[in-house]
Tab-separated table of C-alpha atoms in Angstrom:
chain	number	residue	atom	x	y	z
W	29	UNK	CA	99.485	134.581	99.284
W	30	UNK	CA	101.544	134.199	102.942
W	31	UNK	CA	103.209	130.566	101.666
W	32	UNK	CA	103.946	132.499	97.653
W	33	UNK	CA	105.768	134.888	99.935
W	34	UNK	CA	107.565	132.646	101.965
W	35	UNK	CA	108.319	130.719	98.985
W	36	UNK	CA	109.429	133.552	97.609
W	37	UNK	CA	111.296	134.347	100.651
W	38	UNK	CA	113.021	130.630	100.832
W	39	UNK	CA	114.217	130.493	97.196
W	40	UNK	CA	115.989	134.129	98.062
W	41	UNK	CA	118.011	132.046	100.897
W	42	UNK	CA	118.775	128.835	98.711
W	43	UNK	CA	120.413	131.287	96.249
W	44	UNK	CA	122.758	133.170	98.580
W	45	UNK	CA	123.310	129.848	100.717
W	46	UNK	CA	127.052	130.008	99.439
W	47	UNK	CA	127.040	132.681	101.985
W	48	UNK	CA	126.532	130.825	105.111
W	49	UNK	CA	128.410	127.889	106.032
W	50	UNK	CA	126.040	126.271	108.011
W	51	UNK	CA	122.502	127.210	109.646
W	52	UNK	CA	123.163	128.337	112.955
W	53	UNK	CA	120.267	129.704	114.155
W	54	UNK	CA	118.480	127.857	117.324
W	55	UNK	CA	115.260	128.213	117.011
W	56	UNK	CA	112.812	126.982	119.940
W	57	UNK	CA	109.072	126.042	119.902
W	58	UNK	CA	106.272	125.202	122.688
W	59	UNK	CA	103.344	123.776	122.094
W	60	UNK	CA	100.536	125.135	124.671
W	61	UNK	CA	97.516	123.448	124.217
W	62	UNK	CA	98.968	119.402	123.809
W	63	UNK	CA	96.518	117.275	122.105
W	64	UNK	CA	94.968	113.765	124.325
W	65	UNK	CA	95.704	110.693	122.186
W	66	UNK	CA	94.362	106.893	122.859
W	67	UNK	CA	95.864	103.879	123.400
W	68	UNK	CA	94.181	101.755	120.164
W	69	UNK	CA	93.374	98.021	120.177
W	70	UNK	CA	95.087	96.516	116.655
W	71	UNK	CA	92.495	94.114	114.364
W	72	UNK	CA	93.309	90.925	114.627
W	73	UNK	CA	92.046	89.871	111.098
W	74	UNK	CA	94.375	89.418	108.651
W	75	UNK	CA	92.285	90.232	105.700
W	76	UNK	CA	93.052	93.526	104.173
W	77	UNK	CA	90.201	95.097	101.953
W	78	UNK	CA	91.301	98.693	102.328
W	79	UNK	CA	94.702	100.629	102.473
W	80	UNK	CA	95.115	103.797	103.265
W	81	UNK	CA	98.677	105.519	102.896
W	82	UNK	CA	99.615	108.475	104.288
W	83	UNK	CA	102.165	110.538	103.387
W	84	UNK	CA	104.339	113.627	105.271
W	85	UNK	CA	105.767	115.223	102.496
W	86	UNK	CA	109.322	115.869	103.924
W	87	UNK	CA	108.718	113.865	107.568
W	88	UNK	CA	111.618	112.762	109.340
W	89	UNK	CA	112.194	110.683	112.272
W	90	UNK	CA	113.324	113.995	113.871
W	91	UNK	CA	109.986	115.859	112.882
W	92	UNK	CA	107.863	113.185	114.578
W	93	UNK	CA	110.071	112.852	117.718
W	94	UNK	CA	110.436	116.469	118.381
W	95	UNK	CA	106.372	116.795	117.939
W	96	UNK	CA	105.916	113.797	120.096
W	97	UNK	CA	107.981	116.207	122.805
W	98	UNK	CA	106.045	118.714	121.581
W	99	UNK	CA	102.725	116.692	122.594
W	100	UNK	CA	104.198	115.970	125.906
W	101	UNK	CA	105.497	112.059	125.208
W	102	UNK	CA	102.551	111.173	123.096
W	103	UNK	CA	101.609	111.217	119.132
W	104	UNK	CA	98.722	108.605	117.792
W	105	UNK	CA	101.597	107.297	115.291
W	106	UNK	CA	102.549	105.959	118.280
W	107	UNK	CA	99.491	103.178	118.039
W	108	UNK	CA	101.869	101.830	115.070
W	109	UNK	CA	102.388	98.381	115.320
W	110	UNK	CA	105.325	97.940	113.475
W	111	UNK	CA	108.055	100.489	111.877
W	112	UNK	CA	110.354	100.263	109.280
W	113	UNK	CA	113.118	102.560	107.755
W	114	UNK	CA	112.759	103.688	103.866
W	115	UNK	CA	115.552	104.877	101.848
W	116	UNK	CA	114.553	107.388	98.923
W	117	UNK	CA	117.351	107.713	96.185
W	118	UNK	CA	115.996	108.084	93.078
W	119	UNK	CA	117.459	106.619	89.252
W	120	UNK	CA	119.574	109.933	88.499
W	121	UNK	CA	120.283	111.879	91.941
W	122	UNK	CA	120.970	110.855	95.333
W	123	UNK	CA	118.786	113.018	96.646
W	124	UNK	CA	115.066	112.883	95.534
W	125	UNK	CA	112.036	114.730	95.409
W	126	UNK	CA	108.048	114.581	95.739
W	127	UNK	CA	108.081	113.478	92.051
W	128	UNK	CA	110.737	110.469	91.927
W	129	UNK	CA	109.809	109.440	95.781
W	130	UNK	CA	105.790	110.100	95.437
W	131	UNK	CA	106.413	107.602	91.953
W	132	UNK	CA	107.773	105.310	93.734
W	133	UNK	CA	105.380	104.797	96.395
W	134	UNK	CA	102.447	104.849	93.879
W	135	UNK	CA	104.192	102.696	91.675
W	136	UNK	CA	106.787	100.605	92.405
W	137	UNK	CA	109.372	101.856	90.393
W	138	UNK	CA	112.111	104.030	90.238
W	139	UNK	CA	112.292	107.265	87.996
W	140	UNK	CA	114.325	110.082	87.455
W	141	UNK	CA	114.168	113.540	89.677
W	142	UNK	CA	110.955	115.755	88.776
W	143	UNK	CA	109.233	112.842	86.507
W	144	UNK	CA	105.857	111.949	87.862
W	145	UNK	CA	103.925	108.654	87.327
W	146	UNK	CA	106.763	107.529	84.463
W	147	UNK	CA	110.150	105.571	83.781
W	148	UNK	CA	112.760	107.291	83.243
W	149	UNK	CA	112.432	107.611	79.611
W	150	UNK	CA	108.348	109.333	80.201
W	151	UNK	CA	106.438	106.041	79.671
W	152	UNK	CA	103.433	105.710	82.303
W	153	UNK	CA	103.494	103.489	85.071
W	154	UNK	CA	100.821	101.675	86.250
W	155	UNK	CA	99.806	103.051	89.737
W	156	UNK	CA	98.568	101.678	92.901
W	157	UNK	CA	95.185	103.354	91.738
W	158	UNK	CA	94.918	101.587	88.507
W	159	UNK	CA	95.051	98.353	89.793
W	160	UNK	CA	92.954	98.916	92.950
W	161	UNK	CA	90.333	100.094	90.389
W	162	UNK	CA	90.999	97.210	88.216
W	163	UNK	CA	90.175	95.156	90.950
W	164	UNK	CA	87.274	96.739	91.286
W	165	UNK	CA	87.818	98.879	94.186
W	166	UNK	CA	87.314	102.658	94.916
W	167	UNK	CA	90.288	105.083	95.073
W	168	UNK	CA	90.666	108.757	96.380
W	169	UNK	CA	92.968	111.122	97.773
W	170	UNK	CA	93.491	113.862	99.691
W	171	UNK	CA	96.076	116.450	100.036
W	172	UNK	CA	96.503	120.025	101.544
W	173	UNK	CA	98.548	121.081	98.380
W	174	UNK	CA	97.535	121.944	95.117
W	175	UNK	CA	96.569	118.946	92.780
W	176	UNK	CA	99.438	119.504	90.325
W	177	UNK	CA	102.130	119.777	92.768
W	178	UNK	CA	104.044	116.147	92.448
W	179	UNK	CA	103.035	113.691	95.136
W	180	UNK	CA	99.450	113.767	94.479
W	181	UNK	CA	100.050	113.700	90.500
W	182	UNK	CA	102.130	110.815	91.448
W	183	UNK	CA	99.151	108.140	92.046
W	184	UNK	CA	97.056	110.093	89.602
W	185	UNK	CA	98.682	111.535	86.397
W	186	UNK	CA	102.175	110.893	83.984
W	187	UNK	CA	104.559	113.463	82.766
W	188	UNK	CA	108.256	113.889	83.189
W	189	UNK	CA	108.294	117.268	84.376
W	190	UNK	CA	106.503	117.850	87.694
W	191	UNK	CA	106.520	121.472	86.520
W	192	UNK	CA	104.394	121.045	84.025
W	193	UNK	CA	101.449	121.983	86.139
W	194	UNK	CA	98.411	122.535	83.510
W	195	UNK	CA	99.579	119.038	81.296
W	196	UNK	CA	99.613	117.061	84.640
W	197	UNK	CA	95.838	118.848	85.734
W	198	UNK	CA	94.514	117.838	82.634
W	199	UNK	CA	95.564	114.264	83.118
W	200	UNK	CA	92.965	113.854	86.014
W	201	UNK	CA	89.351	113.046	84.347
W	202	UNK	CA	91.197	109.488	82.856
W	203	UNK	CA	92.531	109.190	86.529
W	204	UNK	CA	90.109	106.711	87.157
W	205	UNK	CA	90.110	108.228	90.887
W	206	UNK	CA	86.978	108.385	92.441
W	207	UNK	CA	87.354	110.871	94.965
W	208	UNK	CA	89.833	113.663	95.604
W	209	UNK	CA	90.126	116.463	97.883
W	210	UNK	CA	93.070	119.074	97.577
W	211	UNK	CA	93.704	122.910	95.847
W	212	UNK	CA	95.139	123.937	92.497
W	213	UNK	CA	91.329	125.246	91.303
W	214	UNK	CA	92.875	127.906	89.166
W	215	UNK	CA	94.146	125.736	86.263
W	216	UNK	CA	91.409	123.421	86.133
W	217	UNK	CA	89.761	125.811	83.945
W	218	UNK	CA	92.362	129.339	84.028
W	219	UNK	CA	94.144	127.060	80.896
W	220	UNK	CA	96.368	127.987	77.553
W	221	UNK	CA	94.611	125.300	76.072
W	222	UNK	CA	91.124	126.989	76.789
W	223	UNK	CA	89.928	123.706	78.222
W	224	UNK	CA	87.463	123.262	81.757
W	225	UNK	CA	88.447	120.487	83.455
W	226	UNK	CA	86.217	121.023	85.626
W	227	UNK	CA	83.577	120.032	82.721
W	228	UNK	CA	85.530	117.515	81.414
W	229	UNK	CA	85.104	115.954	84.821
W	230	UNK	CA	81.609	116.532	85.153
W	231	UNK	CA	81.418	114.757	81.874
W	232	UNK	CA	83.261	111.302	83.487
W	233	UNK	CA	80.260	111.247	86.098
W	234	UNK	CA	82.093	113.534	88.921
W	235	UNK	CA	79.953	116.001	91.150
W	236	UNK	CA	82.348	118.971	91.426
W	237	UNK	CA	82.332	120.838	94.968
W	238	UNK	CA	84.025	124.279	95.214
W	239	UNK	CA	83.327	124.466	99.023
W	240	UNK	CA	83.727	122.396	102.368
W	241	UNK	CA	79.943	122.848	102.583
W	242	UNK	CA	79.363	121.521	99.343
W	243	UNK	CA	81.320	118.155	99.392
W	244	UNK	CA	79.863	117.291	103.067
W	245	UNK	CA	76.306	117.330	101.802
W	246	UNK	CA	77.407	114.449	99.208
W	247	UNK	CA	76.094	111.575	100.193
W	248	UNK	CA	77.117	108.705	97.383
W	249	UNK	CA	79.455	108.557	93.831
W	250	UNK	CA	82.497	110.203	92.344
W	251	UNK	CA	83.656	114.146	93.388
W	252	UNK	CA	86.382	116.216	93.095
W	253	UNK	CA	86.770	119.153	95.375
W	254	UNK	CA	88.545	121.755	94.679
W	255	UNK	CA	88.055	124.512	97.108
W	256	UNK	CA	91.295	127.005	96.692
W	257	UNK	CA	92.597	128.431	93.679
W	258	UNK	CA	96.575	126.801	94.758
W	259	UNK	CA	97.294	125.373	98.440
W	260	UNK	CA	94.483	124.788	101.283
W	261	UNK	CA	95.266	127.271	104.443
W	262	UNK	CA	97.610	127.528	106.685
W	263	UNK	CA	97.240	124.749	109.679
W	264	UNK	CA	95.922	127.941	112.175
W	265	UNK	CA	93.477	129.207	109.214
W	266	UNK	CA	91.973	125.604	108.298
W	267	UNK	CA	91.402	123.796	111.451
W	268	UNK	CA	91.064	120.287	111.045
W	269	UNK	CA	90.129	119.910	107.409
W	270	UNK	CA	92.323	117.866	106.444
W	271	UNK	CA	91.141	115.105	108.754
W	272	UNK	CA	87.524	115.634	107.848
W	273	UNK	CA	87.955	115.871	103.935
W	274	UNK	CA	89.969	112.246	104.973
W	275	UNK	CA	86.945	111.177	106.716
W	276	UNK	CA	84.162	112.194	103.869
W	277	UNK	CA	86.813	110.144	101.612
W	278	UNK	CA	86.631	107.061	103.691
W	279	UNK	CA	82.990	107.391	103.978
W	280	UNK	CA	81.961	107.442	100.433
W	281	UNK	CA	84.305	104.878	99.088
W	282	UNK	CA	83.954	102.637	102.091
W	283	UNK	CA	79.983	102.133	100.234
W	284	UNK	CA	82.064	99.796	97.587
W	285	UNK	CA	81.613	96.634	99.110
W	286	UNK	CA	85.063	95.499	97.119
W	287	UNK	CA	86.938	98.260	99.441
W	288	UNK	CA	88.915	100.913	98.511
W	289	UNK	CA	92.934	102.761	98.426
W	290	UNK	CA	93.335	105.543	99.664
W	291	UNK	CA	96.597	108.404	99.815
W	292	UNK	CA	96.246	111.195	102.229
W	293	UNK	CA	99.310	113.798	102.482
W	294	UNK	CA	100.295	116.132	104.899
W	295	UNK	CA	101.668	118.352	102.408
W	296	UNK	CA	103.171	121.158	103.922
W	297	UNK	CA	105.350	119.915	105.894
W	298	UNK	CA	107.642	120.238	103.461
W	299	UNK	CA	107.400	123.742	102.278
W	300	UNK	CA	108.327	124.525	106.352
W	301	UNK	CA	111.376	122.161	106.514
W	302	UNK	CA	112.429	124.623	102.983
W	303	UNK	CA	111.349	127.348	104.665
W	304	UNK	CA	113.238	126.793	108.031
W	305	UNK	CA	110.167	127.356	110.314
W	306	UNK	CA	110.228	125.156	113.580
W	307	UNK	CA	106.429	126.254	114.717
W	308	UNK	CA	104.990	126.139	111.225
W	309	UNK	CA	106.228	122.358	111.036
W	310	UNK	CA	105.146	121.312	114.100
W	311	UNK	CA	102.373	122.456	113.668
W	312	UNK	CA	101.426	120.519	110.139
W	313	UNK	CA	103.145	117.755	111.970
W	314	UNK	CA	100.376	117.592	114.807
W	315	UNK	CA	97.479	118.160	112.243
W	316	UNK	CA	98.946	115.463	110.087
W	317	UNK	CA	99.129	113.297	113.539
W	318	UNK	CA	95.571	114.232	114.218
W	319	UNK	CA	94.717	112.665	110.906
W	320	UNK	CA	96.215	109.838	111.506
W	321	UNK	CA	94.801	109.486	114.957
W	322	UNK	CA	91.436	109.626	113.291
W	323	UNK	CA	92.302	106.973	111.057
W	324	UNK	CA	93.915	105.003	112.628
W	325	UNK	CA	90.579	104.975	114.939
W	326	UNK	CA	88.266	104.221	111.610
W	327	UNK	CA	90.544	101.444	110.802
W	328	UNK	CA	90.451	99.938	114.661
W	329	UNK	CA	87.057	99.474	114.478
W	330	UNK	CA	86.748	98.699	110.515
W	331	UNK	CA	89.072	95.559	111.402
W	332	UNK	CA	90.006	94.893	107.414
W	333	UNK	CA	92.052	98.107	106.974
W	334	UNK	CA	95.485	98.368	107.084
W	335	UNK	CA	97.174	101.961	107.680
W	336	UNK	CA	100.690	102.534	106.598
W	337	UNK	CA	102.410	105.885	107.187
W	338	UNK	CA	105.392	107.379	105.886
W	339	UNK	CA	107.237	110.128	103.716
W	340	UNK	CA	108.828	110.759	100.370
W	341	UNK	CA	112.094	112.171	101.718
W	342	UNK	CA	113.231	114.158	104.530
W	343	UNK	CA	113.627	118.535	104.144
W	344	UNK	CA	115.618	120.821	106.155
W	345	UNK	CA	117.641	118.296	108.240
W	346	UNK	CA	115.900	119.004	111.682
W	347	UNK	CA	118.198	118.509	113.974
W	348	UNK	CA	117.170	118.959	118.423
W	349	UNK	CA	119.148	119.890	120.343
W	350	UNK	CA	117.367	120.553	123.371
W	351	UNK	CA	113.772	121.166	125.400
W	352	UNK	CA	111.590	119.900	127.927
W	353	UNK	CA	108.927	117.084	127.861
W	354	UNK	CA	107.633	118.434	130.403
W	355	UNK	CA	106.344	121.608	129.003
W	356	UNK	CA	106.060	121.078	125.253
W	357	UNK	CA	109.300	122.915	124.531
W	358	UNK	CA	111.817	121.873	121.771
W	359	UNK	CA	115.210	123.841	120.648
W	360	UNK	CA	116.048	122.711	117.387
W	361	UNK	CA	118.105	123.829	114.123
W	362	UNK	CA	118.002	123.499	110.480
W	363	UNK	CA	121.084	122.429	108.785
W	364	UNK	CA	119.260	122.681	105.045
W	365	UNK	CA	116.744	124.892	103.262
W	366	UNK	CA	116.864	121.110	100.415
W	367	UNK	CA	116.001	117.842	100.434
W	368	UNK	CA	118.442	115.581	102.005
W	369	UNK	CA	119.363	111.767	101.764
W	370	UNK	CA	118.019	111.031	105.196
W	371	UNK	CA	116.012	107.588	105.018
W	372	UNK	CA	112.472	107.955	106.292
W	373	UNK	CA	110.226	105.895	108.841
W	374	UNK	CA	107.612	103.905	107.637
W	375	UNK	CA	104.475	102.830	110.522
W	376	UNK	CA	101.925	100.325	109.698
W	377	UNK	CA	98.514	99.559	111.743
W	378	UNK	CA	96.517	96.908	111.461
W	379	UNK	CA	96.461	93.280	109.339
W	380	UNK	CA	99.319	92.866	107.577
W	381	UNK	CA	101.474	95.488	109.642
W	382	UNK	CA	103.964	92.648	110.608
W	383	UNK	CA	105.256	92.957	106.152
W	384	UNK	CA	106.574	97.144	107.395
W	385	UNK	CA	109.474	96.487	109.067
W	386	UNK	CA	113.310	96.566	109.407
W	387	UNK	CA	115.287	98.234	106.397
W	388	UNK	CA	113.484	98.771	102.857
W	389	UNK	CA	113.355	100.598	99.602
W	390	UNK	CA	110.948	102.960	99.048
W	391	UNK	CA	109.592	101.067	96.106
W	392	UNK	CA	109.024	98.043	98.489
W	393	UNK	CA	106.244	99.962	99.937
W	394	UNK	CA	104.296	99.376	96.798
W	395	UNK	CA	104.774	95.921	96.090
W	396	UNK	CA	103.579	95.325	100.167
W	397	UNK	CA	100.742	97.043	99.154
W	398	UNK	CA	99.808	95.714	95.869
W	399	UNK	CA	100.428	92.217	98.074
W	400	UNK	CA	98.136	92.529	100.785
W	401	UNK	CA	95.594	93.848	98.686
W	402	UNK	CA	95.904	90.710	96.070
W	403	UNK	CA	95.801	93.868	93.059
């Protein structure tokens, strides 16, 4: 209910924005209780069996340097080997969103603002997923939005309208994804079509879990869990549950001996950078960091794992202008509630790192993937 109301709350400003020139507000953040982070040896293999791709909905260069001030001088993305730039322009605007950028990511391809897993025209696209499973690998995912919202129905469903949140749920059971992690309970079976996706997935072989609890106990095969009726908590409310949902991911599909693709998103740090809320995005930011630290960790040791890291587009135009490193403390301003056309950073760790670098299209990303992998 908080984020509805700040939603709520955030659309209000975008529709009286003719009123203000420019966001002037400084707005200043500390962060009190900085997180340790290791120095990580890099593989030295140069097979890659697994890929895991993490996304920061919204995550600019600016977000991750003013939490790395935040953090004292030190984030795990900083274990990144190499690091790229991405731009994000999709077919019909110059500015995209989760649905155009997410596609083309998952895909390879370009589409049109608000389409999800299609062309321009609404014909599917073959995702990252369907050829890792073609190759006989597992794939999962793991968000801390709701499973409709567009950059996790990216790798997983097709429609043309990200808004159309009940025809893109109902897309999931011929997903072919074998484990996934994220909200949006309600309309799995709350439907005006009367149908329980939640059966329809049982059906396809998936244990459903409707708590933490549940999907920790599972030891082995495919689940979906689904534990909030829309978004997972707030970062202060839900701890580190992103990275362990991540983890249990990893774990199960690291039992296919063929390897496995994973996406993991760090969803709300977008709905801050619309919102305008400096402490609320830093503090996704570290959590998504976190995640990646954990990762990157898993993949350190794993030695056949390659982790790439980057975003769909940039929100809110984060700008600093001042702080201490010293102390945690950042002064920053917003100069958007939108999207804007800022191009995003890309980090990869571990074999086949060396392909991320220097200046790329978003779609790019893909085809490096689908590379590496041999898909």
């Amino acid at each position: 209910m908080k984020r509805q109301i700040l939603l709520l709350v955030a659309l209000l400003v975008n529709a009286y924005a003719g009123l203000f020139a420019q966001n002037t507000n400084m707005q200043t953040y500390t962060m009190e209780h900085p997180y340790k982070v290791e120095k990580l040896k890099a593989p030295k293999g140069k097979k890659v069996k697994n890929v895991i791709l993490m996304i920061g909905d919204g995550m600019s260069l600016m977000d991750v340097y003013s939490a790395w001030v935040c953090n004292r001088g030190c984030l795990w993305l900083d274990n990144a080997q190499y690091i790229g730039l991405s731009a994000t322009h999709c077919t019909d605007k110059l500015i995209t969103d989760s649905g155009a950028g997410g596609t083309a990511l998952a895909t390879g391809h370009k589409t049109k603002y608000h389409a999800v897993g299609v062309d321009p025209e609404g014909k599917p696209l073959t995702t990252i997923i369907d050829l890792a499973k073609r190759k006989g690998k597992d794939a999962g995912i793991a968000v801390t939005c709701r499973l409709w919202d567009a950059t996790p129905a990216d790798f997983c469903c097709h429609n043309i309208n990200r808004d159309n949140e009940q025809e893109i749920i109902a897309d999931y059971p011929t997903s072919g994804v074998d484990f996934a992690f994220g909200g949006g309970a309600k309309y799995f079976t709350n439907r005006k079509d009367g149908r329980n996706i939640f059966e329809e997935l049982k059906n396809q072989g998936y244990y459903i879990a409707k708590t933490w609890e549940e999907l920790e106990k599972w030891e082995s095969g495919k689940v979906f869990c689904v534990p909030y009726e829309v978004d997972t908590p707030l970062p202060d409310e839900r701890g580190d549950l992103l990275a362990r949902a991540t983890m249990k991911g990893i774990s199960l599909m690291n039992q296919n001996k063929n390897g496995f693709f994973m996406m993991v998103e760090g969803s709300q740090l977008d709905d801050y950078g619309h919102f305008n809320q400096l402490d609320m995005l830093m503090k996704e930011l570290h959590d998504f960091d976190r995640t990646i630290g954990e990762v990157m960790k898993w993949a350190a040791k794993d030695g056949e794992t390659l982790v790439v890291v980057t975003a769909d587009h940039e929100t809110g135009g984060l700008t600093l202008h001042g702080g201490d490193l010293a102390t945690g403390r950042i002064e920053a301003k917003f100069a958007s509630t939108g999207h804007t056309g800022v191009m995003v950073p890309v980090y990869a760790f571990g074999p086949g790192a060396e392909e991320f670098t220097g200046f790329m299209d978003n779609t790019e990303i893909f085809w490096k993937i689908k590379k590496l992998m041999r898909l």
